[in-house]
Coordinates of C-alpha atoms in Angstrom, one line a residue:
M18 CA -80.0 24.9 16.4
E19 CA -82.8 25.0 18.8
C20 CA -83.4 28.1 21.0
C21 CA -82.5 27.5 24.6
N22 CA -85.4 27.7 27.1
E23 CA -85.5 30.0 30.1
A24 CA -84.2 27.3 32.5
S25 CA -81.3 26.2 30.2
V26 CA -78.0 27.7 31.2
L27 CA -74.8 26.7 29.6
T28 CA -71.5 26.6 31.5
V29 CA -68.5 28.5 30.0
E30 CA -66.8 25.3 29.1
D31 CA -69.8 23.9 27.3
A32 CA -70.2 27.2 25.4
Q33 CA -66.5 27.2 24.4
E34 CA -66.8 23.6 23.2
K35 CA -70.0 24.2 21.2
I36 CA -68.5 27.3 19.5
V37 CA -65.1 25.7 18.6
D38 CA -66.8 22.5 17.4
A39 CA -69.2 24.5 15.2
I40 CA -66.5 26.6 13.5
E41 CA -64.7 25.2 10.4
F42 CA -61.1 26.3 9.8
K43 CA -61.0 28.8 6.8
N44 CA -57.9 27.1 5.3
K45 CA -57.1 29.7 2.6
T46 CA -53.4 30.5 2.1
E47 CA -51.1 33.1 0.5
I48 CA -47.4 33.8 0.1
V49 CA -46.1 36.9 1.8
Q50 CA -42.8 38.6 2.2
L51 CA -40.9 37.6 5.3
D52 CA -40.7 41.2 6.6
I53 CA -44.6 41.4 6.9
A54 CA -45.2 37.8 8.1
G55 CA -45.2 38.6 11.8
G56 CA -48.5 37.8 13.5
R57 CA -49.6 35.5 10.7
Y58 CA -50.1 31.7 11.0
L59 CA -47.9 29.2 9.1
A60 CA -49.6 27.2 6.5
E61 CA -46.9 24.6 6.3
D62 CA -44.0 23.1 8.4
I63 CA -40.7 24.9 8.0
F64 CA -37.7 22.5 7.5
A65 CA -34.1 23.4 8.0
P66 CA -32.3 23.4 4.6
F67 CA -28.9 23.1 6.4
D68 CA -27.2 22.8 9.8
T69 CA -26.9 25.8 12.1
P70 CA -24.3 26.6 12.9
F71 CA -23.3 25.6 9.4
C72 CA -19.8 24.9 10.6
D73 CA -17.9 24.6 13.9
N74 CA -17.2 28.2 15.1
S75 CA -15.7 30.0 18.1
A76 CA -17.9 31.1 21.0
M77 CA -15.1 33.5 22.2
D78 CA -12.4 35.9 21.0
G79 CA -9.2 34.0 21.8
F80 CA -6.8 31.3 20.4
G81 CA -7.5 27.9 18.9
F82 CA -5.4 24.9 19.8
I83 CA -5.0 21.1 19.3
H84 CA -5.9 19.9 22.8
D85 CA -3.5 17.0 22.7
D86 CA -0.7 19.5 22.4
F87 CA -1.2 20.6 26.1
K88 CA 0.4 17.3 27.1
R89 CA 3.7 18.3 25.3
H90 CA 3.8 22.1 25.1
S91 CA 3.4 25.0 27.5
E92 CA 4.2 27.6 24.8
F93 CA 2.7 27.9 21.3
R94 CA 3.4 29.8 18.2
E95 CA 0.7 31.8 16.5
V96 CA 0.6 31.0 12.8
G97 CA -2.5 32.8 11.5
E98 CA -6.0 34.0 12.4
S99 CA -9.6 33.1 11.6
L100 CA -12.1 36.0 11.5
A101 CA -15.8 35.9 11.0
G102 CA -16.3 35.7 7.3
H103 CA -12.6 35.2 6.7
P104 CA -11.6 31.7 7.8
F105 CA -8.0 30.5 8.3
R106 CA -6.9 28.7 5.2
G107 CA -3.6 27.1 6.4
S108 CA -2.9 23.9 8.3
I109 CA -2.0 23.5 12.0
K110 CA 1.0 21.6 13.3
S111 CA 1.9 20.5 16.8
G112 CA 2.9 23.4 18.9
E113 CA 1.1 25.9 16.8
C114 CA -2.1 27.9 17.4
I115 CA -4.2 30.5 15.6
R116 CA -5.9 33.7 16.8
I117 CA -9.7 33.3 16.4
M118 CA -12.7 35.7 16.8
T119 CA -16.2 35.0 18.0
G120 CA -18.3 33.4 15.2
A121 CA -15.2 32.6 13.1
T122 CA -14.9 29.2 11.5
V123 CA -12.8 26.7 13.5
P124 CA -10.4 25.2 11.0
E125 CA -9.7 21.4 10.8
G126 CA -7.4 20.2 13.5
I127 CA -8.4 22.8 16.1
D128 CA -10.6 21.4 18.8
T129 CA -10.3 23.9 21.7
V130 CA -10.5 27.6 22.0
V131 CA -9.1 29.5 25.0
M132 CA -10.4 33.0 25.6
R133 CA -7.9 35.9 25.3
E134 CA -7.9 36.7 29.0
K135 CA -6.6 33.2 29.8
V136 CA -3.3 33.5 27.8
T137 CA -0.2 35.7 27.8
V138 CA 0.8 37.0 24.4
Q139 CA 4.4 38.0 23.6
G140 CA 4.6 38.7 19.9
K141 CA 3.8 35.4 18.2
R142 CA 4.5 33.4 21.4
I143 CA 1.4 32.3 23.3
Q144 CA 1.4 30.9 26.8
V145 CA -1.8 29.4 28.3
H146 CA -2.3 30.0 32.0
S147 CA -3.9 26.6 32.7
T148 CA -4.9 23.5 30.7
P149 CA -8.4 23.9 29.3
Q150 CA -11.1 21.3 28.8
A151 CA -11.2 19.7 25.3
G152 CA -13.8 21.2 23.1
Q153 CA -14.0 24.4 25.2
N154 CA -15.6 27.5 23.7
I155 CA -16.5 25.8 20.3
R156 CA -20.1 25.8 18.9
L157 CA -20.4 22.6 16.9
K158 CA -21.9 22.3 13.5
G159 CA -25.6 21.5 13.8
E160 CA -25.6 22.1 17.5
D161 CA -28.7 24.4 17.3
I162 CA -30.5 22.9 14.3
K163 CA -29.9 19.9 12.2
E164 CA -30.5 19.8 8.4
G165 CA -34.0 18.5 7.7
Q166 CA -35.3 19.2 11.2
V167 CA -38.8 20.8 11.6
V168 CA -38.0 24.1 13.1
L169 CA -41.4 25.7 12.9
K170 CA -44.7 23.8 12.9
K171 CA -47.7 24.5 10.7
N172 CA -50.4 26.6 12.4
K173 CA -47.9 28.5 14.6
K174 CA -48.3 32.2 15.0
I175 CA -45.1 33.8 13.6
N176 CA -43.2 35.9 16.1
A177 CA -39.8 37.8 16.0
A178 CA -37.8 34.7 16.8
D179 CA -39.5 32.7 14.1
I180 CA -38.7 35.5 11.6
A181 CA -35.0 35.3 12.7
I182 CA -34.9 31.6 12.1
M183 CA -36.4 31.8 8.7
A184 CA -34.0 34.7 7.8
T185 CA -31.1 32.5 9.0
F186 CA -32.1 30.1 6.3
G187 CA -32.3 32.8 3.7
M188 CA -36.1 32.6 3.3
R189 CA -37.6 35.7 1.6
E190 CA -41.2 34.5 1.5
V191 CA -43.4 32.3 3.6
N192 CA -46.7 30.5 3.1
V193 CA -49.3 31.6 5.6
Y194 CA -53.1 31.5 6.1
Q195 CA -55.1 34.4 4.9
P196 CA -56.1 36.7 7.8
V197 CA -59.7 36.4 9.1
T198 CA -62.0 39.4 8.4
I199 CA -64.5 40.2 11.1
A200 CA -67.6 42.3 10.2
I201 CA -68.8 44.3 13.2
F202 CA -71.6 46.8 13.8
S203 CA -73.7 48.3 16.6
T204 CA -77.4 48.7 16.5
G205 CA -79.8 51.2 18.2
D206 CA -81.4 54.6 17.6
E207 CA -79.9 55.8 20.9
I208 CA -76.3 54.9 19.9
I209 CA -74.1 57.5 18.2
S210 CA -70.5 57.7 17.0
V211 CA -67.9 59.6 19.0
N212 CA -67.7 61.9 15.9
K213 CA -71.3 63.1 16.6
T214 CA -72.5 65.8 19.0
K215 CA -74.2 64.2 22.0
A216 CA -77.8 65.1 22.6
P217 CA -80.3 64.2 25.5
G218 CA -81.2 60.5 25.4
L219 CA -78.2 59.5 23.2
I220 CA -75.1 57.5 24.3
Y221 CA -71.8 57.2 22.6
D222 CA -70.9 53.8 21.2
S223 CA -68.0 52.6 23.3
N224 CA -68.3 48.8 22.6
K225 CA -67.5 48.9 18.9
P226 CA -64.2 50.9 19.2
M227 CA -63.2 48.7 22.1
L228 CA -64.0 45.4 20.3
I229 CA -62.3 46.6 17.1
H230 CA -59.1 47.3 19.0
L231 CA -59.2 43.9 20.8
L232 CA -59.8 42.1 17.5
K233 CA -57.1 43.9 15.6
A234 CA -54.6 43.2 18.3
S235 CA -55.4 39.5 18.0
G236 CA -54.5 39.7 14.3
F237 CA -58.0 40.0 12.6
N238 CA -59.0 42.3 9.8
I239 CA -62.0 44.5 10.5
L240 CA -65.0 45.3 8.3
D241 CA -66.6 48.2 10.2
L242 CA -70.3 48.5 9.2
G243 CA -70.9 51.4 11.6
I244 CA -74.0 52.0 13.7
I245 CA -77.2 50.6 12.3
P246 CA -80.5 52.2 13.3
D247 CA -83.5 50.2 14.7
D248 CA -84.9 49.6 11.3
K249 CA -85.4 46.1 9.9
K250 CA -84.5 47.0 6.4
A251 CA -81.2 48.6 7.5
I252 CA -80.3 45.6 9.7
E253 CA -81.1 43.2 6.8
T254 CA -78.7 45.2 4.6
A255 CA -76.0 45.2 7.2
I256 CA -76.3 41.4 7.7
K257 CA -76.1 41.0 3.9
K258 CA -72.9 43.1 3.7
A259 CA -71.5 41.2 6.7
E260 CA -71.8 37.8 4.9
D261 CA -68.8 38.8 2.8
A262 CA -66.7 38.6 6.0
D263 CA -65.4 35.5 7.7
A264 CA -67.4 36.2 10.9
I265 CA -69.8 38.7 12.3
I266 CA -69.8 40.3 15.8
T267 CA -72.4 42.6 17.3
S268 CA -73.0 43.8 20.8
G269 CA -76.3 44.3 22.6
G270 CA -79.8 43.7 21.3
V271 CA -79.6 39.9 21.2
S272 CA -80.6 38.9 24.7
V273 CA -83.0 36.0 25.3
G274 CA -86.5 37.4 25.1
D275 CA -85.5 40.6 23.1
A276 CA -88.1 41.4 20.5
D277 CA -86.1 44.0 18.5
F278 CA -85.4 43.9 14.8
T279 CA -81.9 42.5 15.2
T280 CA -83.2 39.4 16.9
E281 CA -86.0 39.1 14.3
V282 CA -83.6 39.4 11.3
L283 CA -81.2 36.9 12.8
K284 CA -83.9 34.3 13.3
E285 CA -85.1 34.8 9.7
Q286 CA -81.7 34.8 8.0
G287 CA -79.6 32.7 10.3
D288 CA -79.3 29.6 12.4
I289 CA -78.7 31.3 15.8
D290 CA -78.9 30.1 19.4
F291 CA -79.7 32.6 22.0
W292 CA -77.9 31.4 25.2
K293 CA -78.0 32.1 28.8
L294 CA -74.5 31.4 30.1
A295 CA -73.3 30.6 33.6
I296 CA -70.8 33.4 33.4
K297 CA -70.3 36.7 35.2
P298 CA -70.3 39.2 33.7
G299 CA -71.9 38.4 30.4
K300 CA -74.9 36.1 30.9
P301 CA -76.8 36.8 27.5
F302 CA -74.9 35.6 24.4
A303 CA -75.9 34.5 20.9
F304 CA -74.0 32.2 18.6
G305 CA -74.6 30.5 15.3
H306 CA -74.3 31.2 11.6
V307 CA -75.8 33.6 9.1
G308 CA -75.5 31.5 5.9
T309 CA -72.1 29.9 6.5
T310 CA -70.7 32.9 8.4
P311 CA -70.2 32.5 12.1
F312 CA -72.1 35.0 14.2
F313 CA -71.3 36.2 17.7
G314 CA -73.9 38.3 19.6
L315 CA -72.2 39.9 22.6
P316 CA -73.9 41.5 25.6
G317 CA -74.4 45.3 25.6
N318 CA -72.6 46.2 28.9
P319 CA -69.0 47.1 28.0
V320 CA -67.2 44.8 30.5
S321 CA -69.5 41.9 29.5
A322 CA -68.9 42.6 25.8
L323 CA -65.1 42.6 26.4
L324 CA -65.1 39.5 28.5
T325 CA -67.3 37.4 26.3
C326 CA -65.4 38.5 23.2
Q327 CA -62.1 37.3 24.8
I328 CA -63.4 34.2 26.6
L329 CA -65.9 32.9 23.9
A330 CA -65.6 34.7 20.5
I331 CA -61.8 34.9 20.1
P332 CA -61.1 31.2 20.6
G333 CA -63.5 30.4 17.8
L334 CA -62.0 33.1 15.6
L335 CA -58.5 31.7 16.3
K336 CA -59.6 28.3 15.1
L337 CA -61.0 30.0 12.0
S338 CA -57.6 31.6 11.5
G339 CA -55.6 28.3 11.7
S340 CA -54.0 28.9 15.1
S341 CA -52.6 25.9 16.9
T342 CA -53.3 27.7 20.2
I343 CA -56.8 29.0 20.9
Y344 CA -56.9 29.4 24.7
P345 CA -54.5 31.5 26.7
Q346 CA -52.4 30.2 29.6
W347 CA -53.8 30.8 33.1
L348 CA -51.5 31.1 36.1
T349 CA -51.9 30.6 39.8
A350 CA -51.7 33.5 42.3
T351 CA -52.4 34.0 46.0
L352 CA -55.2 36.4 47.0
T353 CA -54.2 39.4 49.2
T354 CA -57.8 40.5 49.5
S355 CA -61.0 38.5 50.0
L356 CA -63.5 38.3 47.0
K357 CA -67.3 38.2 47.0
K358 CA -68.8 35.4 45.0
R359 CA -72.1 33.6 44.7
P360 CA -72.2 30.0 43.4
G361 CA -73.9 29.4 40.0
R362 CA -71.7 31.2 37.5
T363 CA -68.0 31.3 36.6
D364 CA -66.9 34.7 37.7
Y365 CA -64.2 36.7 35.8
Q366 CA -63.2 39.4 38.2
R367 CA -60.7 42.1 37.4
G368 CA -57.5 42.2 39.5
V369 CA -54.1 43.6 40.0
Y370 CA -51.3 41.0 40.3
S371 CA -47.7 41.4 41.2
I372 CA -44.6 39.1 41.5
N373 CA -42.3 39.1 44.6
E374 CA -38.6 38.6 44.7
Q375 CA -39.1 34.8 44.9
G376 CA -41.1 34.8 41.7
Q377 CA -44.4 34.1 43.5
L378 CA -47.6 35.8 42.2
S379 CA -50.1 37.5 44.4
V380 CA -53.4 39.3 43.3
A381 CA -56.0 41.7 44.7
S382 CA -59.3 43.0 43.3
S383 CA -59.1 46.1 41.1
G384 CA -62.2 47.5 42.8
A385 CA -65.9 47.5 42.1
Q386 CA -66.8 44.7 39.7
G387 CA -70.1 45.8 38.0
S388 CA -70.5 44.8 34.3
A389 CA -70.9 48.4 33.2
L390 CA -67.8 49.6 35.2
L391 CA -65.0 50.0 32.7
M392 CA -62.7 51.4 35.4
S393 CA -62.5 47.9 36.9
V394 CA -60.7 46.9 33.7
C395 CA -58.7 50.1 33.4
K396 CA -57.3 49.7 36.9
A397 CA -56.6 46.0 36.4
N398 CA -53.7 44.0 34.9
C399 CA -55.3 40.6 35.0
L400 CA -58.5 38.5 35.2
I401 CA -59.3 36.4 38.2
R402 CA -61.3 33.2 37.3
L403 CA -63.5 31.9 40.2
P404 CA -65.1 28.5 39.5
K405 CA -68.9 28.2 38.9
D406 CA -69.7 26.5 42.2
S407 CA -67.4 28.5 44.5
E408 CA -68.5 31.0 47.1
D409 CA -66.7 33.9 48.7
V410 CA -63.0 33.5 48.5
A411 CA -60.8 34.4 51.5
E412 CA -57.5 36.2 51.6
G413 CA -54.6 33.7 51.2
V414 CA -56.4 31.3 48.9
S415 CA -54.9 30.4 45.5
V416 CA -56.8 31.5 42.4
E417 CA -56.4 31.4 38.7
V418 CA -55.3 34.6 37.0
L419 CA -54.8 35.6 33.3
P420 CA -52.4 38.5 32.9
F421 CA -53.5 41.1 30.4
A422 CA -50.0 40.7 29.0
F423 CA -51.3 37.3 27.6
I424 CA -54.3 39.1 26.0
P425 CA -53.4 41.1 22.9
G426 CA -55.0 44.5 23.1
L427 CA -55.3 44.7 26.9

């Protein structure tokens, strides 16, 4: 890749497209037990081996009848019962009925179930209060899933409902893609771990713990290479170790024009672009490959690092993982406060949204929006995306919001 010049500024959309296009899907699979498959990505389609329900069954506790009998009878004789796991084995004649429980097999001949509250029971004599509809309260064989149907598609992230479906079919194991491992490290003589005692001129490393949590919540494994001092040899060693991972993430020290050792090593060992992005916060960003390993260089300010990780790095990492969905779903909300905005950069402001009784979304700013102000994120429950060319936005205008509930880890 060629280094961008000072005047070259990429839009967020162009940067996303370049990253996703440049990343190749890892495509390594493994078989895991169903009970630990949650959060992994399916490596093959899942087909239904049989119908569900596998037989006609009752949706209610009540009594089963032959519907045509209601033309000739007002009173019926109970001749047996069908319980879940213990079906009725006899046969039904005109004028007869059976007691049946929810989930129990509906025997041949029975085509209507009347709930217990709709009948009068006197010993074995059953009177129905009113004529029911034919087929009432019966779940038909294959009503939910047909044998041979694709129930889960390849590349889907496995959730609780997916596990339930696979368990329904007696699956004990599932073929999934191997999880992606992200190597991450911080650089700088002034950066220290939270385990160290702070001294004048030193700052605690907040970005790496934040990014590790965000990445783990998105389902990635982490190779934590710690804090690397401003020493070329140490940085070369860290980059070498990081090549064993599936991707590399750093924060700070890779801005356009930086002349530190990190930038120097990356230019020597990798094929890296140092970009200026039309994004706020998070203008400086680096992307490319060290060997064949994708590299993401995030800005140093904590809010910028968090935003660019979520908006730019994670979509590429999801493609690497085999996910069928790499971008989250944005919603529309009405502003209840005005927002300041200069044209030229897509602005991701932090906001607080709520939903009224009619299900309509509204949103307000979470406060001061500086790229180093983590409280703007701590107080927020969503991002507000303001388009690149927009200016100040007035109260009452519709804007795009991304609830933190849609972002694992936030």
